Amino acid sequence: MTLIPGPMNVEPQSLEALIAEFAGLPGIGQKTARRLAYHMLTRSKADVERFSNNMLNAAEKVHPCPKCHGFTDQEVCPICASRVGAKSICVVEKSSDIVPFERSGIYKGLYFVLGGVISPLDGIGPEHLHLPELVERIKTEGIEELVLALGSSPEADSTALMIDRMLAGVNVKRTRLARGIPMGSDLEFVDEVTMLRAFEGRVSL
Amino acid sequence: MTLIPGPMNVEPQSLEALIAEFAGLPGIGQKTARRLAYHMLTRSKADVERFSNNMLNAAEKVHPCPKCHGFTDQEVCPICASRVGAKSICVVEKSSDIVPFERSGIYKGLYFVLGGVISPLDGIGPEHLHLPELVERIKTEGIEELVLALGSSPEADSTALMIDRMLAGVNVKRTRLARGIPMGSDLEFVDEVTMLRAFEGRVSL
């Protein structure tokens, strides 16, 4: 019987490289990355090429809108282009936060993507966000209502405060999204902070 | 004030296409797919190109080993190539199942990737698996022990039974992995079937 070597790294280098790519995605751990990479190997060549091309294509064509910083593949995004003259602007942290607004159909105004929230621990100061452009846009476009939709972390709260300060003397109504019990939630499992805010914000029937 | 249109599909077509690609991966839902696609847009062009190339590269170079059907980028996989003469063969469902064996270092024999388990509901019959090749390999290589490592579903059990039948008259010891309480598991949360099997398989101290 020949010499049998010890445990070996059975994965080809090119497969390891693909696992590493998937593992570099946010929220994807080593196990999921391995599962996804092995899955790709079971796909047809045409399938893999299409995925690869769609990735390159999106990265090449999509860029931030120069007016609102939301992702677009046009010179100016369709919302900024078509809602010229709208008098409200909704401030969100990132481009994907626009999707649920548009899906609900409740809001017909403009958006502004801040590019994050102030977070000293992560090294994100006001200078990393598009704050001056927001103030400028509010002033020059005669915006009447600013809707803050920045989530409910302490960082979001201090960013909201910063925006409020920068708009001192500017005649614009400032609102933020309501906080409370989400739809379909079982009261038993609602966390303390949400309950606190839902109770504080209770309304008469 | 100009006419303000209704809710719109705010995502560029190329971004939608990338979201669809991610959503087509196993275990990745629509929300995660959107998150991953938006994340890719924040990456540098070089990063995206490297990811895309690693995907193409893996799909091009990696193929099933002609002997064991495990993924490899060589003519014959390093395990089949280096463990010639080993007298045991471990049968797994898919190529990635080899990884935990090699990582543990407990096993120094050959592997055989079946390509699935018999599952009539999913339209997978014995003819879709590499069963005849397995029997052939056991016979021609003088394998002494067949270790079944097919998981513990009813489908895996019936596949094991089928293999057992196909080997009628072949002088090979057949074993399967032990079933019981996994390491680090809290007994309180062990499911009934695992507990049943752990109790049935209890050993003297």
Short mmCIF file of C-alpha atoms in Angstrom, two decimals:
data_model
loop_
_atom_site.label_atom_id
_atom_site.label_comp_id
_atom_site.label_asym_id
_atom_site.label_seq_id
_atom_site.Cartn_x
_atom_site.Cartn_y
_atom_site.Cartn_z
CA MET A 1 0.00 0.00 0.00
CA THR A 2 1.40 3.43 -0.94
CA LEU A 3 2.01 6.24 1.50
CA ILE A 4 -1.23 8.09 2.17
CA PRO A 5 -0.73 11.80 2.82
CA GLY A 6 -2.46 13.70 5.62
CA PRO A 7 -5.46 16.00 5.33
CA MET A 8 -5.20 18.23 2.29
CA ASN A 9 -6.63 21.41 1.08
CA VAL A 10 -9.02 19.86 -1.41
CA GLU A 11 -10.29 23.04 -2.98
CA PRO A 12 -8.70 24.23 -6.22
CA GLN A 13 -7.10 27.68 -5.99
CA SER A 14 -9.60 29.21 -8.40
CA LEU A 15 -12.48 27.93 -6.28
CA GLU A 16 -10.83 29.30 -3.13
CA ALA A 17 -10.56 32.68 -4.84
CA LEU A 18 -14.28 32.67 -5.65
CA ILE A 19 -15.17 31.65 -2.08
CA ALA A 20 -13.07 34.60 -0.87
CA GLU A 21 -14.99 36.97 -3.16
CA PHE A 22 -18.36 35.85 -1.81
CA ALA A 23 -17.04 35.94 1.77
CA GLY A 24 -16.07 39.58 1.18
CA LEU A 25 -19.71 40.55 0.67
CA PRO A 26 -21.52 42.11 3.64
CA GLY A 27 -23.44 39.61 5.76
CA ILE A 28 -22.03 36.58 3.93
CA GLY A 29 -20.03 34.27 6.21
CA GLN A 30 -17.46 31.67 5.25
CA LYS A 31 -20.00 28.83 5.09
CA THR A 32 -22.47 30.68 2.90
CA ALA A 33 -19.62 31.88 0.68
CA ARG A 34 -18.50 28.29 0.16
CA ARG A 35 -22.06 27.21 -0.61
CA LEU A 36 -22.49 30.00 -3.17
CA ALA A 37 -19.14 29.34 -4.85
CA TYR A 38 -19.85 25.60 -5.18
CA HIS A 39 -23.26 26.48 -6.53
CA MET A 40 -21.71 28.67 -9.24
CA LEU A 41 -19.69 25.66 -10.41
CA THR A 42 -22.89 23.74 -11.07
CA ARG A 43 -24.14 26.52 -13.35
CA SER A 44 -23.74 26.50 -17.11
CA LYS A 45 -20.92 28.52 -18.61
CA ALA A 46 -23.45 30.88 -20.22
CA ASP A 47 -25.07 31.47 -16.83
CA VAL A 48 -21.77 32.34 -15.16
CA GLU A 49 -20.81 34.65 -18.02
CA ARG A 50 -24.14 36.45 -17.79
CA PHE A 51 -23.72 36.94 -14.00
CA SER A 52 -20.18 38.18 -14.49
CA ASN A 53 -21.24 40.57 -17.25
CA ASN A 54 -24.20 41.91 -15.29
CA MET A 55 -21.82 42.68 -12.46
CA LEU A 56 -19.39 44.57 -14.69
CA ASN A 57 -22.23 46.26 -16.52
CA ALA A 58 -23.89 47.56 -13.35
CA ALA A 59 -20.58 48.83 -11.97
CA GLU A 60 -19.84 50.59 -15.24
CA LYS A 61 -23.21 52.17 -15.97
CA VAL A 62 -24.53 53.03 -12.53
CA HIS A 63 -23.22 56.13 -10.77
CA PRO A 64 -24.58 58.58 -8.18
CA CYS A 65 -27.02 61.19 -9.50
CA PRO A 66 -25.25 64.57 -9.34
CA LYS A 67 -28.33 66.15 -7.77
CA CYS A 68 -29.51 63.63 -5.14
CA HIS A 69 -26.63 61.06 -5.01
CA GLY A 70 -29.06 58.19 -5.58
CA PHE A 71 -27.79 55.52 -7.97
CA THR A 72 -28.77 56.00 -11.61
CA ASP A 73 -27.61 55.03 -15.08
CA GLN A 74 -28.73 58.35 -16.57
CA GLU A 75 -27.17 61.78 -16.40
CA VAL A 76 -29.69 62.87 -13.77
CA CYS A 77 -31.84 60.23 -12.02
CA PRO A 78 -35.46 59.87 -13.21
CA ILE A 79 -36.83 61.23 -9.92
CA CYS A 80 -34.77 64.43 -9.95
CA ALA A 81 -35.47 64.80 -13.67
CA SER A 82 -39.23 64.31 -13.50
CA ARG A 83 -40.13 65.90 -10.17
CA VAL A 84 -38.61 69.31 -10.86
CA GLY A 85 -40.53 71.83 -8.79
CA ALA A 86 -41.52 69.43 -6.01
CA LYS A 87 -41.46 71.27 -2.71
CA SER A 88 -40.47 68.47 -0.36
CA ILE A 89 -37.19 66.61 -0.03
CA CYS A 90 -36.74 63.32 1.80
CA VAL A 91 -33.27 62.73 3.28
CA VAL A 92 -32.12 59.12 3.42
CA GLU A 93 -28.85 57.51 4.43
CA LYS A 94 -28.25 55.40 1.32
CA SER A 95 -29.60 54.99 -2.18
CA SER A 96 -31.44 51.71 -1.50
CA ASP A 97 -33.54 53.48 1.19
CA ILE A 98 -35.44 55.19 -1.64
CA VAL A 99 -36.93 51.87 -2.82
CA PRO A 100 -39.49 51.32 0.00
CA PHE A 101 -40.76 54.92 -0.35
CA GLU A 102 -41.36 54.55 -4.06
CA ARG A 103 -42.86 51.12 -3.59
CA SER A 104 -45.39 52.44 -1.07
CA GLY A 105 -46.37 55.25 -3.44
CA ILE A 106 -47.09 57.54 -0.48
CA TYR A 107 -44.43 60.12 -1.33
CA LYS A 108 -44.16 62.10 -4.55
CA GLY A 109 -41.34 64.49 -3.71
CA LEU A 110 -37.57 64.61 -4.13
CA TYR A 111 -34.93 62.59 -2.34
CA PHE A 112 -31.45 63.31 -1.10
CA VAL A 113 -28.95 60.57 -0.26
CA LEU A 114 -26.68 61.73 2.55
CA GLY A 115 -24.12 58.98 2.05
CA GLY A 116 -24.22 57.78 5.67
CA VAL A 117 -24.77 59.17 9.15
CA ILE A 118 -22.29 60.87 11.46
CA SER A 119 -20.46 58.16 13.36
CA PRO A 120 -17.23 59.27 15.08
CA LEU A 121 -16.43 55.67 16.07
CA ASP A 122 -16.38 54.66 12.40
CA GLY A 123 -14.47 57.81 11.46
CA ILE A 124 -17.46 59.32 9.63
CA GLY A 125 -17.66 63.04 10.33
CA PRO A 126 -19.99 65.66 8.82
CA GLU A 127 -17.37 66.31 6.13
CA HIS A 128 -17.92 62.80 4.71
CA LEU A 129 -21.61 63.45 4.08
CA HIS A 130 -23.26 65.61 1.41
CA LEU A 131 -24.51 68.10 4.01
CA PRO A 132 -23.62 71.43 2.35
CA GLU A 133 -25.18 70.28 -0.93
CA LEU A 134 -28.39 69.41 0.91
CA VAL A 135 -28.60 72.87 2.50
CA GLU A 136 -27.81 74.47 -0.85
CA ARG A 137 -30.52 72.47 -2.62
CA ILE A 138 -33.11 73.34 0.01
CA LYS A 139 -32.30 77.03 -0.34
CA THR A 140 -32.09 77.30 -4.11
CA GLU A 141 -35.07 75.08 -4.94
CA GLY A 142 -37.42 76.71 -2.44
CA ILE A 143 -38.06 73.43 -0.60
CA GLU A 144 -40.93 73.73 1.89
CA GLU A 145 -40.65 70.43 3.75
CA LEU A 146 -37.63 68.38 4.72
CA VAL A 147 -38.55 64.78 5.69
CA LEU A 148 -35.80 63.10 7.69
CA ALA A 149 -35.78 59.33 7.11
CA LEU A 150 -32.47 58.38 8.69
CA GLY A 151 -33.36 55.36 10.81
CA SER A 152 -33.46 55.42 14.58
CA SER A 153 -29.89 54.99 15.85
CA PRO A 154 -28.14 57.56 18.09
CA GLU A 155 -25.93 58.33 15.06
CA ALA A 156 -29.01 59.07 12.97
CA ASP A 157 -30.34 61.30 15.73
CA SER A 158 -27.14 63.35 15.95
CA THR A 159 -27.05 63.63 12.16
CA ALA A 160 -30.63 64.94 12.23
CA LEU A 161 -29.58 67.47 14.89
CA MET A 162 -26.66 68.58 12.74
CA ILE A 163 -28.95 69.10 9.74
CA ASP A 164 -31.35 71.04 11.95
CA ARG A 165 -28.52 73.34 13.06
CA MET A 166 -27.23 73.89 9.54
CA LEU A 167 -30.71 74.98 8.52
CA ALA A 168 -30.98 77.59 11.29
CA GLY A 169 -32.63 80.64 9.74
CA VAL A 170 -33.86 78.73 6.68
CA ASN A 171 -37.64 78.71 6.41
CA VAL A 172 -38.29 75.00 5.87
CA LYS A 173 -40.64 72.69 7.77
CA ARG A 174 -38.71 69.75 9.24
CA THR A 175 -40.35 66.38 9.88
CA ARG A 176 -39.20 62.88 10.58
CA LEU A 177 -40.85 59.49 10.03
CA ALA A 178 -43.14 58.24 12.81
CA ARG A 179 -41.72 55.66 15.16
CA GLY A 180 -43.88 52.89 16.57
CA ILE A 181 -45.07 49.33 16.25
CA PRO A 182 -44.46 47.95 12.75
CA MET A 183 -47.28 46.28 10.78
CA GLY A 184 -47.87 42.62 11.60
CA SER A 185 -45.73 42.73 14.72
CA ASP A 186 -46.68 40.65 17.76
CA LEU A 187 -46.73 43.02 20.76
CA GLU A 188 -45.14 40.32 22.91
CA PHE A 189 -41.91 40.55 20.93
CA VAL A 190 -41.66 44.32 20.53
CA ASP A 191 -38.40 45.64 22.00
CA GLU A 192 -38.39 48.18 24.84
CA VAL A 193 -37.24 51.18 22.81
CA THR A 194 -39.89 50.65 20.12
CA MET A 195 -42.54 50.24 22.83
CA LEU A 196 -41.35 53.41 24.57
CA ARG A 197 -41.55 55.38 21.34
CA ALA A 198 -44.89 53.89 20.34
CA PHE A 199 -46.35 54.80 23.73
CA GLU A 200 -44.90 58.31 23.75
CA GLY A 201 -46.24 58.87 20.26
CA ARG A 202 -49.73 57.49 20.95
CA VAL A 203 -52.57 59.32 19.20
CA SER A 204 -56.25 59.76 20.13
CA LEU A 205 -58.76 57.50 18.43
CA MET B 1 -45.83 73.48 -10.05
CA THR B 2 -45.22 70.78 -12.63
CA LEU B 3 -47.04 67.49 -12.80
CA ILE B 4 -45.49 65.04 -10.36
CA PRO B 5 -45.62 61.43 -11.56
CA GLY B 6 -46.58 58.46 -9.36
CA PRO B 7 -44.26 55.95 -7.73
CA MET B 8 -41.54 54.87 -10.10
CA ASN B 9 -39.17 52.06 -10.50
CA VAL B 10 -36.11 53.91 -9.28
CA GLU B 11 -33.55 51.24 -9.97
CA PRO B 12 -31.56 51.40 -13.20
CA GLN B 13 -32.03 48.37 -15.44
CA SER B 14 -28.41 47.28 -15.04
CA LEU B 15 -28.79 47.35 -11.24
CA GLU B 16 -32.04 45.36 -11.48
CA ALA B 17 -30.21 42.77 -13.57
CA LEU B 18 -27.49 42.43 -10.91
CA ILE B 19 -30.11 42.12 -8.14
CA ALA B 20 -31.75 39.33 -10.16
CA GLU B 21 -28.42 37.51 -10.44
CA PHE B 22 -27.86 37.58 -6.69
CA ALA B 23 -31.50 36.60 -6.05
CA GLY B 24 -30.94 33.54 -8.24
CA LEU B 25 -28.33 32.19 -5.82
CA PRO B 26 -29.52 29.49 -3.37
CA GLY B 27 -30.62 30.85 0.01
CA ILE B 28 -30.40 34.48 -1.11
CA GLY B 29 -33.75 36.29 -0.92
CA GLN B 30 -34.83 39.45 -2.69
CA LYS B 31 -33.78 41.73 0.18
CA THR B 32 -30.32 40.26 0.56
CA ALA B 33 -29.88 40.30 -3.21
CA ARG B 34 -30.68 44.02 -3.29
CA ARG B 35 -28.26 44.67 -0.43
CA LEU B 36 -25.45 42.77 -2.17
CA ALA B 37 -26.05 44.48 -5.52
CA TYR B 38 -26.03 47.94 -3.96
CA HIS B 39 -22.89 46.97 -2.10
CA MET B 40 -21.15 46.02 -5.37
CA LEU B 41 -21.84 49.54 -6.65
CA THR B 42 -19.85 51.00 -3.77
CA ARG B 43 -16.82 48.89 -4.71
CA SER B 44 -13.96 50.13 -6.85
CA LYS B 45 -13.94 49.18 -10.51
CA ALA B 46 -10.84 47.03 -9.96
CA ASP B 47 -12.64 45.16 -7.16
CA VAL B 48 -15.66 44.40 -9.31
CA GLU B 49 -13.46 43.27 -12.20
CA ARG B 50 -11.51 40.95 -9.92
CA PHE B 51 -14.74 39.41 -8.55
CA SER B 52 -16.09 38.99 -12.07
CA ASN B 53 -12.85 37.41 -13.28
CA ASN B 54 -12.60 35.06 -10.32
CA MET B 55 -16.10 33.86 -11.13
CA LEU B 56 -15.29 33.21 -14.78
CA ASN B 57 -11.96 31.68 -13.87
CA ALA B 58 -13.43 29.22 -11.37
CA ALA B 59 -16.17 28.20 -13.81
CA GLU B 60 -13.61 27.67 -16.55
CA LYS B 61 -10.90 25.83 -14.63
CA VAL B 62 -12.86 23.75 -12.15
CA HIS B 63 -14.56 20.56 -13.33
CA PRO B 64 -15.55 17.24 -11.75
CA CYS B 65 -12.72 14.76 -11.23
CA PRO B 66 -13.29 11.88 -13.67
CA LYS B 67 -12.62 9.36 -10.89
CA CYS B 68 -14.54 10.72 -7.87
CA HIS B 69 -16.63 13.61 -9.32
CA GLY B 70 -15.26 16.01 -6.71
CA PHE B 71 -14.42 19.45 -8.06
CA THR B 72 -10.83 19.93 -9.20
CA ASP B 73 -8.77 22.10 -11.53
CA GLN B 74 -6.40 19.26 -12.37
CA GLU B 75 -6.88 16.27 -14.65
CA VAL B 76 -7.49 14.00 -11.66
CA CYS B 77 -8.16 15.54 -8.23
CA PRO B 78 -5.22 15.57 -5.76
CA ILE B 79 -6.95 13.06 -3.46
CA CYS B 80 -7.57 10.46 -6.18
CA ALA B 81 -4.08 11.12 -7.53
CA SER B 82 -2.21 10.83 -4.23
CA ARG B 83 -4.19 8.17 -2.40
CA VAL B 84 -3.93 5.48 -5.03
CA GLY B 85 -4.18 2.13 -3.29
CA ALA B 86 -6.29 3.34 -0.37
CA LYS B 87 -8.74 0.63 0.58
CA SER B 88 -11.66 2.72 1.83
CA ILE B 89 -14.02 4.98 -0.09
CA CYS B 90 -16.29 7.57 1.49
CA VAL B 91 -19.50 8.32 -0.42
CA VAL B 92 -20.81 11.88 -0.14
CA GLU B 93 -23.70 13.67 -1.79
CA LYS B 94 -21.83 16.69 -3.14
CA SER B 95 -18.26 17.89 -3.60
CA SER B 96 -18.32 20.39 -0.73
CA ASP B 97 -19.10 17.57 1.73
CA ILE B 98 -15.46 16.47 1.35
CA VAL B 99 -14.20 19.64 3.05
CA PRO B 100 -15.17 18.83 6.69
CA PHE B 101 -13.62 15.35 6.39
CA GLU B 102 -10.30 16.72 5.18
CA ARG B 103 -10.41 19.50 7.74
CA SER B 104 -10.87 17.00 10.59
CA GLY B 105 -7.94 14.94 9.35
CA ILE B 106 -9.60 11.74 10.62
CA TYR B 107 -9.97 10.10 7.24
CA LYS B 108 -7.17 9.27 4.81
CA GLY B 109 -9.05 7.32 2.16
CA LEU B 110 -10.76 8.01 -1.13
CA TYR B 111 -14.01 9.84 -1.77
CA PHE B 112 -16.85 9.44 -4.21
CA VAL B 113 -19.33 12.20 -4.97
CA LEU B 114 -22.71 10.68 -5.80
CA GLY B 115 -24.15 13.90 -7.25
CA GLY B 116 -27.24 13.89 -5.02
CA VAL B 117 -29.57 11.45 -3.33
CA ILE B 118 -32.56 9.61 -4.76
CA SER B 119 -35.56 11.92 -4.45
CA PRO B 120 -38.57 10.95 -6.57
CA LEU B 121 -40.40 14.17 -5.60
CA ASP B 122 -37.57 16.24 -7.12
CA GLY B 123 -37.37 13.94 -10.11
CA ILE B 124 -33.99 12.53 -9.07
CA GLY B 125 -33.88 8.79 -9.74
CA PRO B 126 -30.95 6.36 -9.42
CA GLU B 127 -30.09 7.06 -13.08
CA HIS B 128 -29.16 10.66 -12.21
CA LEU B 129 -26.50 9.56 -9.74
CA HIS B 130 -23.06 8.04 -10.38
CA LEU B 131 -24.11 4.71 -8.88
CA PRO B 132 -22.72 2.25 -11.48
CA GLU B 133 -19.35 4.03 -11.45
CA LEU B 134 -19.24 3.70 -7.66
CA VAL B 135 -19.88 -0.05 -7.82
CA GLU B 136 -17.32 -0.39 -10.61
CA ARG B 137 -14.69 1.50 -8.64
CA ILE B 138 -15.28 -0.59 -5.51
CA LYS B 139 -14.88 -3.76 -7.52
CA THR B 140 -11.85 -2.84 -9.62
CA GLU B 141 -9.86 -1.06 -6.88
CA GLY B 142 -10.37 -3.77 -4.29
CA ILE B 143 -12.03 -1.38 -1.84
CA GLU B 144 -12.43 -2.96 1.60
CA GLU B 145 -14.61 -0.39 3.34
CA LEU B 146 -17.40 1.81 2.02
CA VAL B 147 -18.24 4.69 4.39
CA LEU B 148 -21.66 6.18 3.66
CA ALA B 149 -21.79 9.87 4.57
CA LEU B 150 -25.05 10.90 2.96
CA GLY B 151 -26.78 12.91 5.67
CA SER B 152 -29.80 11.70 7.57
CA SER B 153 -32.86 12.38 5.45
CA PRO B 154 -35.28 9.64 4.29
CA GLU B 155 -33.91 10.24 0.76
CA ALA B 156 -30.36 9.62 1.99
CA ASP B 157 -31.54 6.44 3.73
CA SER B 158 -33.19 5.06 0.60
CA THR B 159 -30.09 5.95 -1.43
CA ALA B 160 -27.97 4.04 1.10
CA LEU B 161 -30.34 1.07 0.74
CA MET B 162 -30.02 1.21 -3.05
CA ILE B 163 -26.21 1.22 -2.81
CA ASP B 164 -26.38 -1.72 -0.40
CA ARG B 165 -28.50 -3.66 -2.89
CA MET B 166 -26.25 -2.86 -5.82
CA LEU B 167 -23.31 -4.25 -3.84
CA ALA B 168 -25.03 -7.57 -3.11
CA GLY B 169 -22.39 -10.25 -3.51
CA VAL B 170 -19.49 -7.76 -3.38
CA ASN B 171 -17.18 -8.37 -0.45
CA VAL B 172 -16.93 -4.86 1.00
CA LYS B 173 -17.56 -3.72 4.56
CA ARG B 174 -20.28 -1.06 4.66
CA THR B 175 -20.41 1.58 7.39
CA ARG B 176 -22.17 4.88 7.88
CA LEU B 177 -21.34 7.88 10.06
CA ALA B 178 -22.53 7.75 13.66
CA ARG B 179 -25.68 9.70 14.49
CA GLY B 180 -26.04 11.43 17.83
CA ILE B 181 -25.66 14.63 19.80
CA PRO B 182 -23.36 17.11 18.03
CA MET B 183 -20.45 18.75 19.88
CA GLY B 184 -21.37 21.78 21.95
CA SER B 185 -25.09 21.11 21.71
CA ASP B 186 -27.36 21.91 24.65
CA LEU B 187 -29.41 18.77 25.38
CA GLU B 188 -32.46 20.91 26.06
CA PHE B 189 -32.61 21.93 22.40
CA VAL B 190 -31.83 18.60 20.76
CA ASP B 191 -34.65 17.53 18.41
CA GLU B 192 -36.58 14.28 18.97
CA VAL B 193 -35.09 12.35 16.06
CA THR B 194 -31.51 13.17 17.05
CA MET B 195 -32.30 12.22 20.66
CA LEU B 196 -33.89 8.94 19.52
CA ARG B 197 -30.84 8.06 17.46
CA ALA B 198 -28.39 9.12 20.15
CA PHE B 199 -30.19 6.94 22.69
CA GLU B 200 -30.46 3.97 20.35
CA GLY B 201 -26.77 4.28 19.54
CA ARG B 202 -25.61 4.67 23.15
CA VAL B 203 -22.29 2.96 23.96
CA SER B 204 -20.92 1.53 27.23
CA LEU B 205 -18.48 3.67 29.16
#
